[in-house]
PDB file of C-alpha atoms and ligand atoms in Angstrom:
ATOM      1  CA  UNK A   1      12.848  14.956   3.553  1.00 39.00           C
ATOM      2  CA  UNK A   2       9.759  12.732   3.627  1.00 39.00           C
ATOM      3  CA  UNK A   3       9.243  12.454  -0.121  1.00 40.00           C
ATOM      4  CA  UNK A   4       8.429   9.110  -1.718  1.00 38.00           C
ATOM      5  CA  UNK A   5      11.821   8.246  -3.185  1.00 39.00           C
ATOM      6  CA  UNK A   6      12.269   5.249  -0.918  1.00 40.00           C
ATOM      7  CA  UNK A   7      15.474   6.333   0.692  1.00 41.00           C
ATOM      8  CA  UNK A   8      14.175   7.932   3.836  1.00 46.00           C
ATOM      9  CA  UNK A   9      12.144   7.455   6.980  1.00 55.00           C
ATOM     10  CA  UNK A  10       8.449   6.630   7.223  1.00 62.00           C
ATOM     11  CA  UNK A  11       6.165   9.675   6.789  1.00 75.00           C
ATOM     12  CA  UNK A  12       3.848   8.523   9.613  1.00 79.00           C
ATOM     13  CA  UNK A  13       6.049   9.850  12.406  1.00 82.00           C
ATOM     14  CA  UNK A  14       6.848  13.055  10.521  1.00 87.00           C
ATOM     15  CA  UNK A  15       3.136  13.656   9.877  1.00 89.00           C
ATOM     16  CA  UNK A  16       2.286  13.162  13.567  1.00 91.00           C
ATOM     17  CA  UNK A  17       5.174  15.412  14.633  1.00 93.00           C
ATOM     18  CA  UNK A  18       3.929  18.215  12.349  1.00 95.00           C
ATOM     19  CA  UNK A  19       0.375  17.894  13.717  1.00 94.00           C
ATOM     20  CA  UNK A  20       1.716  17.999  17.297  1.00 95.00           C
ATOM     21  CA  UNK A  21       3.859  21.106  16.704  1.00 95.00           C
ATOM     22  CA  UNK A  22       1.017  22.949  14.914  1.00 95.00           C
ATOM     23  CA  UNK A  23      -1.376  21.919  17.702  1.00 94.00           C
ATOM     24  CA  UNK A  24       0.901  23.371  20.390  1.00 94.00           C
ATOM     25  CA  UNK A  25       1.347  26.587  18.356  1.00 94.00           C
ATOM     26  CA  UNK A  26      -2.409  27.078  17.923  1.00 94.00           C
ATOM     27  CA  UNK A  27      -3.070  26.134  21.548  1.00 92.00           C
ATOM     28  CA  UNK A  28      -0.767  28.977  22.652  1.00 92.00           C
ATOM     29  CA  UNK A  29      -2.066  31.407  20.020  1.00 93.00           C
ATOM     30  CA  UNK A  30      -5.814  30.906  20.601  1.00 92.00           C
ATOM     31  CA  UNK A  31      -6.110  32.864  23.903  1.00 92.00           C
ATOM     32  CA  UNK A  32      -4.041  35.710  22.427  1.00 93.00           C
ATOM     33  CA  UNK A  33      -6.357  35.965  19.393  1.00 92.00           C
ATOM     34  CA  UNK A  34      -9.415  35.782  21.650  1.00 91.00           C
ATOM     35  CA  UNK A  35      -8.034  38.551  23.846  1.00 91.00           C
ATOM     36  CA  UNK A  36      -7.116  40.741  20.875  1.00 91.00           C
ATOM     37  CA  UNK A  37     -10.469  40.340  19.096  1.00 90.00           C
ATOM     38  CA  UNK A  38     -12.706  40.038  22.151  1.00 90.00           C
ATOM     39  CA  UNK A  39     -14.369  36.978  20.606  1.00 90.00           C
ATOM     40  CA  UNK A  40     -14.112  33.275  21.394  1.00 90.00           C
ATOM     41  CA  UNK A  41     -12.523  31.306  18.530  1.00 90.00           C
ATOM     42  CA  UNK A  42     -14.719  28.235  17.799  1.00 90.00           C
ATOM     43  CA  UNK A  43     -12.933  24.866  18.023  1.00 90.00           C
ATOM     44  CA  UNK A  44     -13.989  24.073  14.447  1.00 91.00           C
ATOM     45  CA  UNK A  45     -12.007  27.061  13.170  1.00 92.00           C
ATOM     46  CA  UNK A  46      -9.016  25.975  15.203  1.00 93.00           C
ATOM     47  CA  UNK A  47      -9.183  22.471  13.723  1.00 93.00           C
ATOM     48  CA  UNK A  48      -9.604  23.826  10.183  1.00 95.00           C
ATOM     49  CA  UNK A  49      -6.584  26.101  10.720  1.00 95.00           C
ATOM     50  CA  UNK A  50      -4.677  23.141  12.201  1.00 95.00           C
ATOM     51  CA  UNK A  51      -5.358  21.093   9.056  1.00 95.00           C
ATOM     52  CA  UNK A  52      -4.452  23.867   6.612  1.00 96.00           C
ATOM     53  CA  UNK A  53      -1.214  24.805   8.420  1.00 96.00           C
ATOM     54  CA  UNK A  54      -0.204  21.145   8.864  1.00 96.00           C
ATOM     55  CA  UNK A  55      -0.878  20.613   5.142  1.00 95.00           C
ATOM     56  CA  UNK A  56       1.256  23.602   4.125  1.00 96.00           C
ATOM     57  CA  UNK A  57       4.114  22.572   6.427  1.00 95.00           C
ATOM     58  CA  UNK A  58       3.915  18.975   5.134  1.00 92.00           C
ATOM     59  CA  UNK A  59       4.096  20.193   1.553  1.00 91.00           C
ATOM     60  CA  UNK A  60       7.140  22.265   2.589  1.00 92.00           C
ATOM     61  CA  UNK A  61       8.743  19.032   3.796  1.00 89.00           C
ATOM     62  CA  UNK A  62       7.940  17.478   0.381  1.00 83.00           C
ATOM     63  CA  UNK A  63       5.310  15.016   1.542  1.00 82.00           C
ATOM     64  CA  UNK A  64       3.457  13.505  -1.411  1.00 76.00           C
ATOM     65  CA  UNK A  65      -0.027  14.822  -2.267  1.00 80.00           C
ATOM     66  CA  UNK A  66      -2.081  12.040  -0.564  1.00 77.00           C
ATOM     67  CA  UNK A  67      -0.219  12.699   2.687  1.00 83.00           C
ATOM     68  CA  UNK A  68      -0.809  16.456   2.404  1.00 89.00           C
ATOM     69  CA  UNK A  69      -4.529  15.877   1.822  1.00 90.00           C
ATOM     70  CA  UNK A  70      -4.587  13.523   4.843  1.00 88.00           C
ATOM     71  CA  UNK A  71      -2.868  16.156   6.967  1.00 92.00           C
ATOM     72  CA  UNK A  72      -5.462  18.790   5.963  1.00 95.00           C
ATOM     73  CA  UNK A  73      -8.567  16.673   6.597  1.00 93.00           C
ATOM     74  CA  UNK A  74      -7.458  14.730   9.703  1.00 92.00           C
ATOM     75  CA  UNK A  75      -8.045  17.454  12.371  1.00 93.00           C
ATOM     76  CA  UNK A  76     -11.603  18.446  11.293  1.00 92.00           C
ATOM     77  CA  UNK A  77     -12.418  14.735  10.818  1.00 90.00           C
ATOM     78  CA  UNK A  78     -11.256  14.009  14.352  1.00 87.00           C
ATOM     79  CA  UNK A  79     -13.449  16.818  15.671  1.00 88.00           C
ATOM     80  CA  UNK A  80     -16.401  15.440  13.697  1.00 88.00           C
ATOM     81  CA  UNK A  81     -15.817  11.934  15.110  1.00 83.00           C
ATOM     82  CA  UNK A  82     -15.655  13.333  18.658  1.00 83.00           C
ATOM     83  CA  UNK A  83     -18.880  15.283  18.073  1.00 86.00           C
ATOM     84  CA  UNK A  84     -20.667  12.009  17.185  1.00 85.00           C
ATOM     85  CA  UNK A  85     -20.210  11.073  20.838  1.00 82.00           C
ATOM     86  CA  UNK A  86     -19.326   7.463  20.022  1.00 81.00           C
ATOM     87  CA  UNK A  87     -18.449   5.084  22.889  1.00 83.00           C
ATOM     88  CA  UNK A  88     -14.765   5.486  23.747  1.00 78.00           C
ATOM     89  CA  UNK A  89     -13.864   1.890  22.832  1.00 84.00           C
ATOM     90  CA  UNK A  90     -14.728   2.600  19.158  1.00 83.00           C
ATOM     91  CA  UNK A  91     -11.583   4.720  18.619  1.00 79.00           C
ATOM     92  CA  UNK A  92      -8.963   2.149  19.720  1.00 82.00           C
ATOM     93  CA  UNK A  93     -10.837  -0.561  17.800  1.00 87.00           C
ATOM     94  CA  UNK A  94     -10.818   1.527  14.593  1.00 83.00           C
ATOM     95  CA  UNK A  95      -7.136   2.316  15.148  1.00 81.00           C
ATOM     96  CA  UNK A  96      -6.331  -1.365  15.702  1.00 86.00           C
ATOM     97  CA  UNK A  97      -8.188  -2.388  12.514  1.00 86.00           C
ATOM     98  CA  UNK A  98      -6.356   0.296  10.509  1.00 82.00           C
ATOM     99  CA  UNK A  99      -3.006  -0.884  11.870  1.00 81.00           C
ATOM    100  CA  UNK A 100      -3.808  -4.534  11.060  1.00 82.00           C
ATOM    101  CA  UNK A 101      -4.810  -3.649   7.483  1.00 80.00           C
ATOM    102  CA  UNK A 102      -2.213  -0.963   6.697  1.00 77.00           C
ATOM    103  CA  UNK A 103       0.607  -2.769   8.526  1.00 78.00           C
ATOM    104  CA  UNK A 104       3.121  -2.118   5.771  1.00 77.00           C
ATOM    105  CA  UNK A 105       2.559   1.605   5.430  1.00 74.00           C
ATOM    106  CA  UNK A 106       4.714   2.726   8.361  1.00 68.00           C
ATOM    107  CA  UNK A 107       7.570   0.299   7.717  1.00 69.00           C
ATOM    108  CA  UNK A 108       8.046   0.036   3.968  1.00 71.00           C
ATOM    109  CA  UNK A 109       5.332   2.463   2.840  1.00 72.00           C
ATOM    110  CA  UNK A 110       3.189   0.088   0.825  1.00 75.00           C
ATOM    111  CA  UNK A 111      -0.549   0.548   1.436  1.00 73.00           C
ATOM    112  CA  UNK A 112      -3.375  -1.815   0.509  1.00 77.00           C
ATOM    113  CA  UNK A 113      -5.096  -1.302  -2.826  1.00 81.00           C
ATOM    114  CA  UNK A 114      -6.207  -4.064  -5.097  1.00 88.00           C
ATOM    115  CA  UNK A 115      -5.536  -5.308  -8.615  1.00 91.00           C
ATOM    116  CA  UNK A 116      -8.772  -4.982 -10.563  1.00 93.00           C
ATOM    117  CA  UNK A 117     -10.445  -7.756 -12.549  1.00 94.00           C
ATOM    118  CA  UNK A 118      -9.416  -6.414 -15.988  1.00 95.00           C
ATOM    119  CA  UNK A 119      -5.778  -6.448 -14.865  1.00 96.00           C
ATOM    120  CA  UNK A 120      -6.080  -9.978 -13.453  1.00 96.00           C
ATOM    121  CA  UNK A 121      -7.426 -11.050 -16.874  1.00 96.00           C
ATOM    122  CA  UNK A 122      -4.495  -9.345 -18.614  1.00 97.00           C
ATOM    123  CA  UNK A 123      -2.063 -11.133 -16.275  1.00 97.00           C
ATOM    124  CA  UNK A 124      -3.686 -14.493 -17.004  1.00 96.00           C
ATOM    125  CA  UNK A 125      -3.047 -13.886 -20.740  1.00 95.00           C
ATOM    126  CA  UNK A 126       0.669 -13.429 -19.978  1.00 94.00           C
ATOM    127  CA  UNK A 127       0.966 -16.936 -18.509  1.00 92.00           C
ATOM    128  CA  UNK A 128       2.488 -19.467 -20.927  1.00 83.00           C
ATOM    129  CA  UNK A 129      -0.325 -21.493 -22.541  1.00 80.00           C
ATOM    130  CA  UNK A 130      -0.576 -25.146 -21.549  1.00 80.00           C
ATOM    131  CA  UNK A 131       2.552 -24.996 -19.387  1.00 88.00           C
ATOM    132  CA  UNK A 132       2.409 -25.255 -15.604  1.00 94.00           C
ATOM    133  CA  UNK A 133       4.146 -22.373 -13.848  1.00 96.00           C
ATOM    134  CA  UNK A 134       4.700 -21.342 -10.245  1.00 97.00           C
ATOM    135  CA  UNK A 135       3.411 -17.772  -9.836  1.00 98.00           C
ATOM    136  CA  UNK A 136       3.897 -15.537  -6.790  1.00 98.00           C
ATOM    137  CA  UNK A 137       2.097 -12.325  -5.830  1.00 98.00           C
ATOM    138  CA  UNK A 138       4.498 -10.323  -3.637  1.00 97.00           C
ATOM    139  CA  UNK A 139       2.232  -8.590  -1.139  1.00 95.00           C
ATOM    140  CA  UNK A 140      -0.920 -10.497  -2.039  1.00 96.00           C
ATOM    141  CA  UNK A 141      -3.390  -8.325  -0.095  1.00 93.00           C
ATOM    142  CA  UNK A 142      -6.819  -9.961   0.003  1.00 94.00           C
ATOM    143  CA  UNK A 143      -5.692 -12.583  -2.532  1.00 95.00           C
ATOM    144  CA  UNK A 144      -8.292 -11.759  -5.208  1.00 94.00           C
ATOM    145  CA  UNK A 145      -5.795 -11.808  -8.083  1.00 96.00           C
ATOM    146  CA  UNK A 146      -4.514 -15.230  -7.092  1.00 97.00           C
ATOM    147  CA  UNK A 147      -7.997 -16.699  -6.618  1.00 97.00           C
ATOM    148  CA  UNK A 148      -8.881 -15.512 -10.130  1.00 97.00           C
ATOM    149  CA  UNK A 149      -5.671 -16.896 -11.654  1.00 97.00           C
ATOM    150  CA  UNK A 150      -5.886 -20.213  -9.774  1.00 96.00           C
ATOM    151  CA  UNK A 151      -9.260 -20.789 -11.428  1.00 95.00           C
ATOM    152  CA  UNK A 152      -8.156 -19.522 -14.842  1.00 94.00           C
ATOM    153  CA  UNK A 153      -5.001 -21.701 -14.940  1.00 94.00           C
ATOM    154  CA  UNK A 154      -5.692 -24.856 -12.887  1.00 93.00           C
ATOM    155  CA  UNK A 155      -2.485 -26.532 -14.158  1.00 94.00           C
ATOM    156  CA  UNK A 156      -0.313 -23.861 -12.448  1.00 96.00           C
ATOM    157  CA  UNK A 157       0.502 -23.090  -8.802  1.00 97.00           C
ATOM    158  CA  UNK A 158      -0.174 -19.731  -7.164  1.00 98.00           C
ATOM    159  CA  UNK A 159       1.431 -18.420  -3.988  1.00 98.00           C
ATOM    160  CA  UNK A 160       0.747 -15.207  -2.101  1.00 98.00           C
ATOM    161  CA  UNK A 161       3.117 -13.583   0.402  1.00 97.00           C
ATOM    162  CA  UNK A 162       1.678 -11.057   2.826  1.00 95.00           C
ATOM    163  CA  UNK A 163       2.614  -9.600   6.227  1.00 92.00           C
ATOM    164  CA  UNK A 164      -0.360  -7.324   6.998  1.00 90.00           C
ATOM    165  CA  UNK A 165      -2.230  -9.507   9.546  1.00 91.00           C
ATOM    166  CA  UNK A 166      -5.842  -8.834   8.556  1.00 91.00           C
ATOM    167  CA  UNK A 167      -5.426  -9.068   4.751  1.00 92.00           C
ATOM    168  CA  UNK A 168      -3.336 -12.215   5.238  1.00 95.00           C
ATOM    169  CA  UNK A 169      -6.001 -13.850   7.453  1.00 95.00           C
ATOM    170  CA  UNK A 170      -8.782 -12.933   5.016  1.00 95.00           C
ATOM    171  CA  UNK A 171      -6.862 -14.115   1.951  1.00 96.00           C
ATOM    172  CA  UNK A 172      -6.033 -17.409   3.659  1.00 97.00           C
ATOM    173  CA  UNK A 173      -9.666 -17.958   4.648  1.00 96.00           C
ATOM    174  CA  UNK A 174     -11.088 -16.959   1.242  1.00 96.00           C
ATOM    175  CA  UNK A 175      -8.475 -19.180  -0.423  1.00 95.00           C
ATOM    176  CA  UNK A 176      -9.593 -22.171   1.668  1.00 95.00           C
ATOM    177  CA  UNK A 177     -13.268 -21.386   0.996  1.00 96.00           C
ATOM    178  CA  UNK A 178     -12.593 -21.192  -2.749  1.00 94.00           C
ATOM    179  CA  UNK A 179     -11.575 -24.868  -2.647  1.00 94.00           C
ATOM    180  CA  UNK A 180      -8.672 -24.244  -5.053  1.00 95.00           C
ATOM    181  CA  UNK A 181      -5.957 -26.853  -4.585  1.00 94.00           C
ATOM    182  CA  UNK A 182      -3.323 -24.886  -6.529  1.00 97.00           C
ATOM    183  CA  UNK A 183      -3.347 -21.861  -4.220  1.00 97.00           C
ATOM    184  CA  UNK A 184      -1.513 -21.074  -0.993  1.00 96.00           C
ATOM    185  CA  UNK A 185      -0.927 -17.984   1.133  1.00 97.00           C
ATOM    186  CA  UNK A 186       2.107 -17.546   3.353  1.00 97.00           C
ATOM    187  CA  UNK A 187       2.627 -15.025   6.139  1.00 96.00           C
ATOM    188  CA  UNK A 188       6.051 -13.974   4.914  1.00 95.00           C
ATOM    189  CA  UNK A 189       8.066 -10.846   4.149  1.00 95.00           C
ATOM    190  CA  UNK A 190       8.690 -10.592   0.423  1.00 96.00           C
ATOM    191  CA  UNK A 191      12.333  -9.704   1.045  1.00 96.00           C
ATOM    192  CA  UNK A 192      12.854 -12.962   2.967  1.00 96.00           C
ATOM    193  CA  UNK A 193      11.575 -15.168   0.133  1.00 97.00           C
ATOM    194  CA  UNK A 194      13.866 -16.880  -2.404  1.00 97.00           C
ATOM    195  CA  UNK A 195      12.447 -15.729  -5.749  1.00 98.00           C
ATOM    196  CA  UNK A 196      14.433 -18.420  -7.584  1.00 97.00           C
ATOM    197  CA  UNK A 197      11.596 -20.932  -7.068  1.00 97.00           C
ATOM    198  CA  UNK A 198       9.078 -18.951  -9.158  1.00 97.00           C
ATOM    199  CA  UNK A 199       8.492 -18.712 -12.912  1.00 97.00           C
ATOM    200  CA  UNK A 200       6.414 -15.545 -12.675  1.00 97.00           C
ATOM    201  CA  UNK A 201       6.804 -12.881  -9.977  1.00 98.00           C
ATOM    202  CA  UNK A 202       4.032 -10.283  -9.788  1.00 98.00           C
ATOM    203  CA  UNK A 203       3.894  -7.214  -7.559  1.00 97.00           C
ATOM    204  CA  UNK A 204       1.669  -4.174  -7.044  1.00 95.00           C
ATOM    205  CA  UNK A 205       3.452  -2.245  -4.326  1.00 94.00           C
ATOM    206  CA  UNK A 206       4.599   1.413  -4.453  1.00 89.00           C
ATOM    207  CA  UNK A 207       7.611   3.297  -5.858  1.00 90.00           C
ATOM    208  CA  UNK A 208       9.451   2.799  -2.554  1.00 87.00           C
ATOM    209  CA  UNK A 209      10.624  -0.846  -2.665  1.00 92.00           C
ATOM    210  CA  UNK A 210      11.005  -1.217  -6.442  1.00 95.00           C
ATOM    211  CA  UNK A 211      14.764  -0.670  -6.832  1.00 96.00           C
ATOM    212  CA  UNK A 212      15.615  -3.059  -3.980  1.00 96.00           C
ATOM    213  CA  UNK A 213      13.084  -5.626  -5.155  1.00 97.00           C
ATOM    214  CA  UNK A 214      14.315  -5.546  -8.737  1.00 97.00           C
ATOM    215  CA  UNK A 215      17.917  -6.088  -7.578  1.00 97.00           C
ATOM    216  CA  UNK A 216      16.725  -9.081  -5.560  1.00 98.00           C
ATOM    217  CA  UNK A 217      14.768 -10.453  -8.520  1.00 98.00           C
ATOM    218  CA  UNK A 218      17.800 -10.038 -10.807  1.00 97.00           C
ATOM    219  CA  UNK A 219      20.017 -11.884  -8.346  1.00 97.00           C
ATOM    220  CA  UNK A 220      17.651 -14.790  -7.654  1.00 98.00           C
ATOM    221  CA  UNK A 221      15.205 -15.398 -10.508  1.00 97.00           C
ATOM    222  CA  UNK A 222      15.805 -18.117 -13.115  1.00 96.00           C
ATOM    223  CA  UNK A 223      16.727 -17.147 -16.686  1.00 96.00           C
ATOM    224  CA  UNK A 224      13.556 -16.845 -18.774  1.00 94.00           C
ATOM    225  CA  UNK A 225      11.284 -16.158 -15.791  1.00 96.00           C
ATOM    226  CA  UNK A 226       9.045 -13.065 -15.717  1.00 96.00           C
ATOM    227  CA  UNK A 227       9.035 -10.155 -13.301  1.00 98.00           C
ATOM    228  CA  UNK A 228       5.820  -8.121 -13.612  1.00 98.00           C
ATOM    229  CA  UNK A 229       5.184  -4.839 -11.806  1.00 98.00           C
ATOM    230  CA  UNK A 230       1.721  -3.355 -11.822  1.00 96.00           C
ATOM    231  CA  UNK A 231       2.106   0.403 -12.375  1.00 94.00           C
ATOM    232  CA  UNK A 232       5.382   1.031 -10.535  1.00 95.00           C
ATOM    233  CA  UNK A 233       8.578   1.496 -12.506  1.00 96.00           C
ATOM    234  CA  UNK A 234      12.068   0.449 -11.518  1.00 96.00           C
ATOM    235  CA  UNK A 235      14.470   3.419 -11.532  1.00 95.00           C
ATOM    236  CA  UNK A 236      16.804   3.274 -14.563  1.00 94.00           C
ATOM    237  CA  UNK A 237      15.493  -0.132 -15.709  1.00 96.00           C
ATOM    238  CA  UNK A 238      13.410  -0.030 -18.872  1.00 96.00           C
ATOM    239  CA  UNK A 239      10.898  -2.909 -18.992  1.00 97.00           C
ATOM    240  CA  UNK A 240      11.176  -5.324 -21.923  1.00 96.00           C
ATOM    241  CA  UNK A 241       7.459  -5.051 -22.536  1.00 96.00           C
ATOM    242  CA  UNK A 242       4.557  -2.892 -21.334  1.00 97.00           C
ATOM    243  CA  UNK A 243       0.954  -4.090 -21.482  1.00 97.00           C
ATOM    244  CA  UNK A 244      -1.704  -1.388 -21.126  1.00 96.00           C
ATOM    245  CA  UNK A 245      -4.904  -2.767 -19.649  1.00 95.00           C
ATOM    246  CA  UNK A 246      -8.231  -1.525 -20.988  1.00 93.00           C
ATOM    247  CA  UNK A 247      -9.522  -0.397 -17.600  1.00 90.00           C
ATOM    248  CA  UNK A 248     -10.523   3.044 -16.312  1.00 88.00           C
ATOM    249  CA  UNK A 249      -7.027   3.947 -15.102  1.00 85.00           C
ATOM    250  CA  UNK A 250      -5.199   2.460 -18.113  1.00 93.00           C
ATOM    251  CA  UNK A 251      -3.165   0.225 -15.801  1.00 94.00           C
ATOM    252  CA  UNK A 252       0.321  -0.541 -17.071  1.00 96.00           C
ATOM    253  CA  UNK A 253       1.923  -3.937 -16.519  1.00 97.00           C
ATOM    254  CA  UNK A 254       5.699  -3.506 -16.732  1.00 98.00           C
ATOM    255  CA  UNK A 255       7.374  -6.771 -17.679  1.00 97.00           C
ATOM    256  CA  UNK A 256      11.005  -7.830 -17.459  1.00 97.00           C
ATOM    257  CA  UNK A 257      12.270 -11.170 -18.759  1.00 96.00           C
ATOM    258  CA  UNK A 258      15.137 -12.352 -16.552  1.00 95.00           C
TER     259      UNK A 258
HETATM  260  C1  SAM B 301      -1.039  -2.532  -3.102  1.00 59.35           C
HETATM  261  S1  SAM B 301      -1.331  -4.005  -2.190  1.00 59.35           S
HETATM  262  C2  SAM B 301      -1.543  -5.169  -3.497  1.00 59.35           C
HETATM  263  C3  SAM B 301      -2.391  -6.356  -3.104  1.00 59.35           C
HETATM  264  C4  SAM B 301      -2.493  -7.438  -4.145  1.00 59.35           C
HETATM  265  N1  SAM B 301      -1.202  -7.836  -4.653  1.00 59.35           N
HETATM  266  C5  SAM B 301      -3.337  -6.981  -5.309  1.00 59.35           C
HETATM  267  O1  SAM B 301      -2.740  -6.616  -6.305  1.00 59.35           O
HETATM  268  O2  SAM B 301      -4.563  -6.961  -5.195  1.00 59.35           O
HETATM  269  C6  SAM B 301       0.293  -4.337  -1.569  1.00 59.35           C
HETATM  270  C7  SAM B 301       0.324  -5.349  -0.472  1.00 59.35           C
HETATM  271  O3  SAM B 301       1.683  -5.673  -0.201  1.00 59.35           O
HETATM  272  C8  SAM B 301       1.820  -5.931   1.185  1.00 59.35           C
HETATM  273  N2  SAM B 301       3.240  -5.794   1.521  1.00 59.35           N
HETATM  274  C9  SAM B 301       3.976  -4.668   1.480  1.00 59.35           C
HETATM  275  N3  SAM B 301       5.240  -4.912   1.845  1.00 59.35           N
HETATM  276  C10 SAM B 301       5.320  -6.231   2.129  1.00 59.35           C
HETATM  277  C11 SAM B 301       6.367  -7.084   2.563  1.00 59.35           C
HETATM  278  N4  SAM B 301       7.592  -6.604   2.775  1.00 59.35           N
HETATM  279  N5  SAM B 301       6.097  -8.386   2.739  1.00 59.35           N
HETATM  280  C12 SAM B 301       4.849  -8.869   2.519  1.00 59.35           C
HETATM  281  N6  SAM B 301       3.806  -8.107   2.120  1.00 59.35           N
HETATM  282  C13 SAM B 301       4.035  -6.794   1.919  1.00 59.35           C
HETATM  283  C14 SAM B 301       0.904  -4.879   1.820  1.00 59.35           C
HETATM  284  O4  SAM B 301       0.522  -5.257   3.128  1.00 59.35           O
HETATM  285  C15 SAM B 301      -0.277  -4.865   0.854  1.00 59.35           C
HETATM  286  O5  SAM B 301      -1.269  -5.771   1.242  1.00 59.35           O
END
């Protein structure tokens, strides 16, 4: 139901619903267990049980492994955070920061993780030598890939599209501070951009949007332009070329020529 095939609802609400139902169940069960055993059940045990049961139920609903792990560790972590006796304003501030960074997780289920330096180098080698191109990073995160490429290929133009507020603001600021004149960041949804203006389209997203994005790229991109996906395949569409990066995770760049 909440698996990562891209056709269904966001797992955030499902995950919260499971935690709420398990919480109510344990809340009702705790006094019965205490009465039956004659012992008080420590809150830590309740939270550990909450995590384990929520994890099992989530797995039953076919949540992916990272979500299951999150479901298991969230309740004891919350208890730990409460035990630290932090000022109450800390919690909404942390929540706000998480929302501003992971803005695209709830909606289209793309989190923030970054292209590493070895992969940025491999991408720079894919750019046509001595020819100026317009390159776009769809979901540009903190903009590190584009800052690297803008320096490596000063004759070309580099554009980043991002809608998570905090990464966008940081990438914009770091881009300005870098002084690169061939670099710009736009606060824009990747699905609202005309991809026909770019020679190279790069993305590092998740399995969820790939089929829809590829269809869009096919419809809009110019003949001869490149569509490069870091790690995530397009269902039923074999790439024309795969470059394996010599980094720790053996990153694969999947390349289609339009
Ligand atoms: C895995 S990160 C990759 C960041 C960067 N491209 C890199 O490789 O370092 C994916 C980024 O895409 C952004 N994103 C996801 N969906 C988007 C959308 N529809 N429009 C714009 N940005 C989006 C997310 O906010 C996130 O910052």
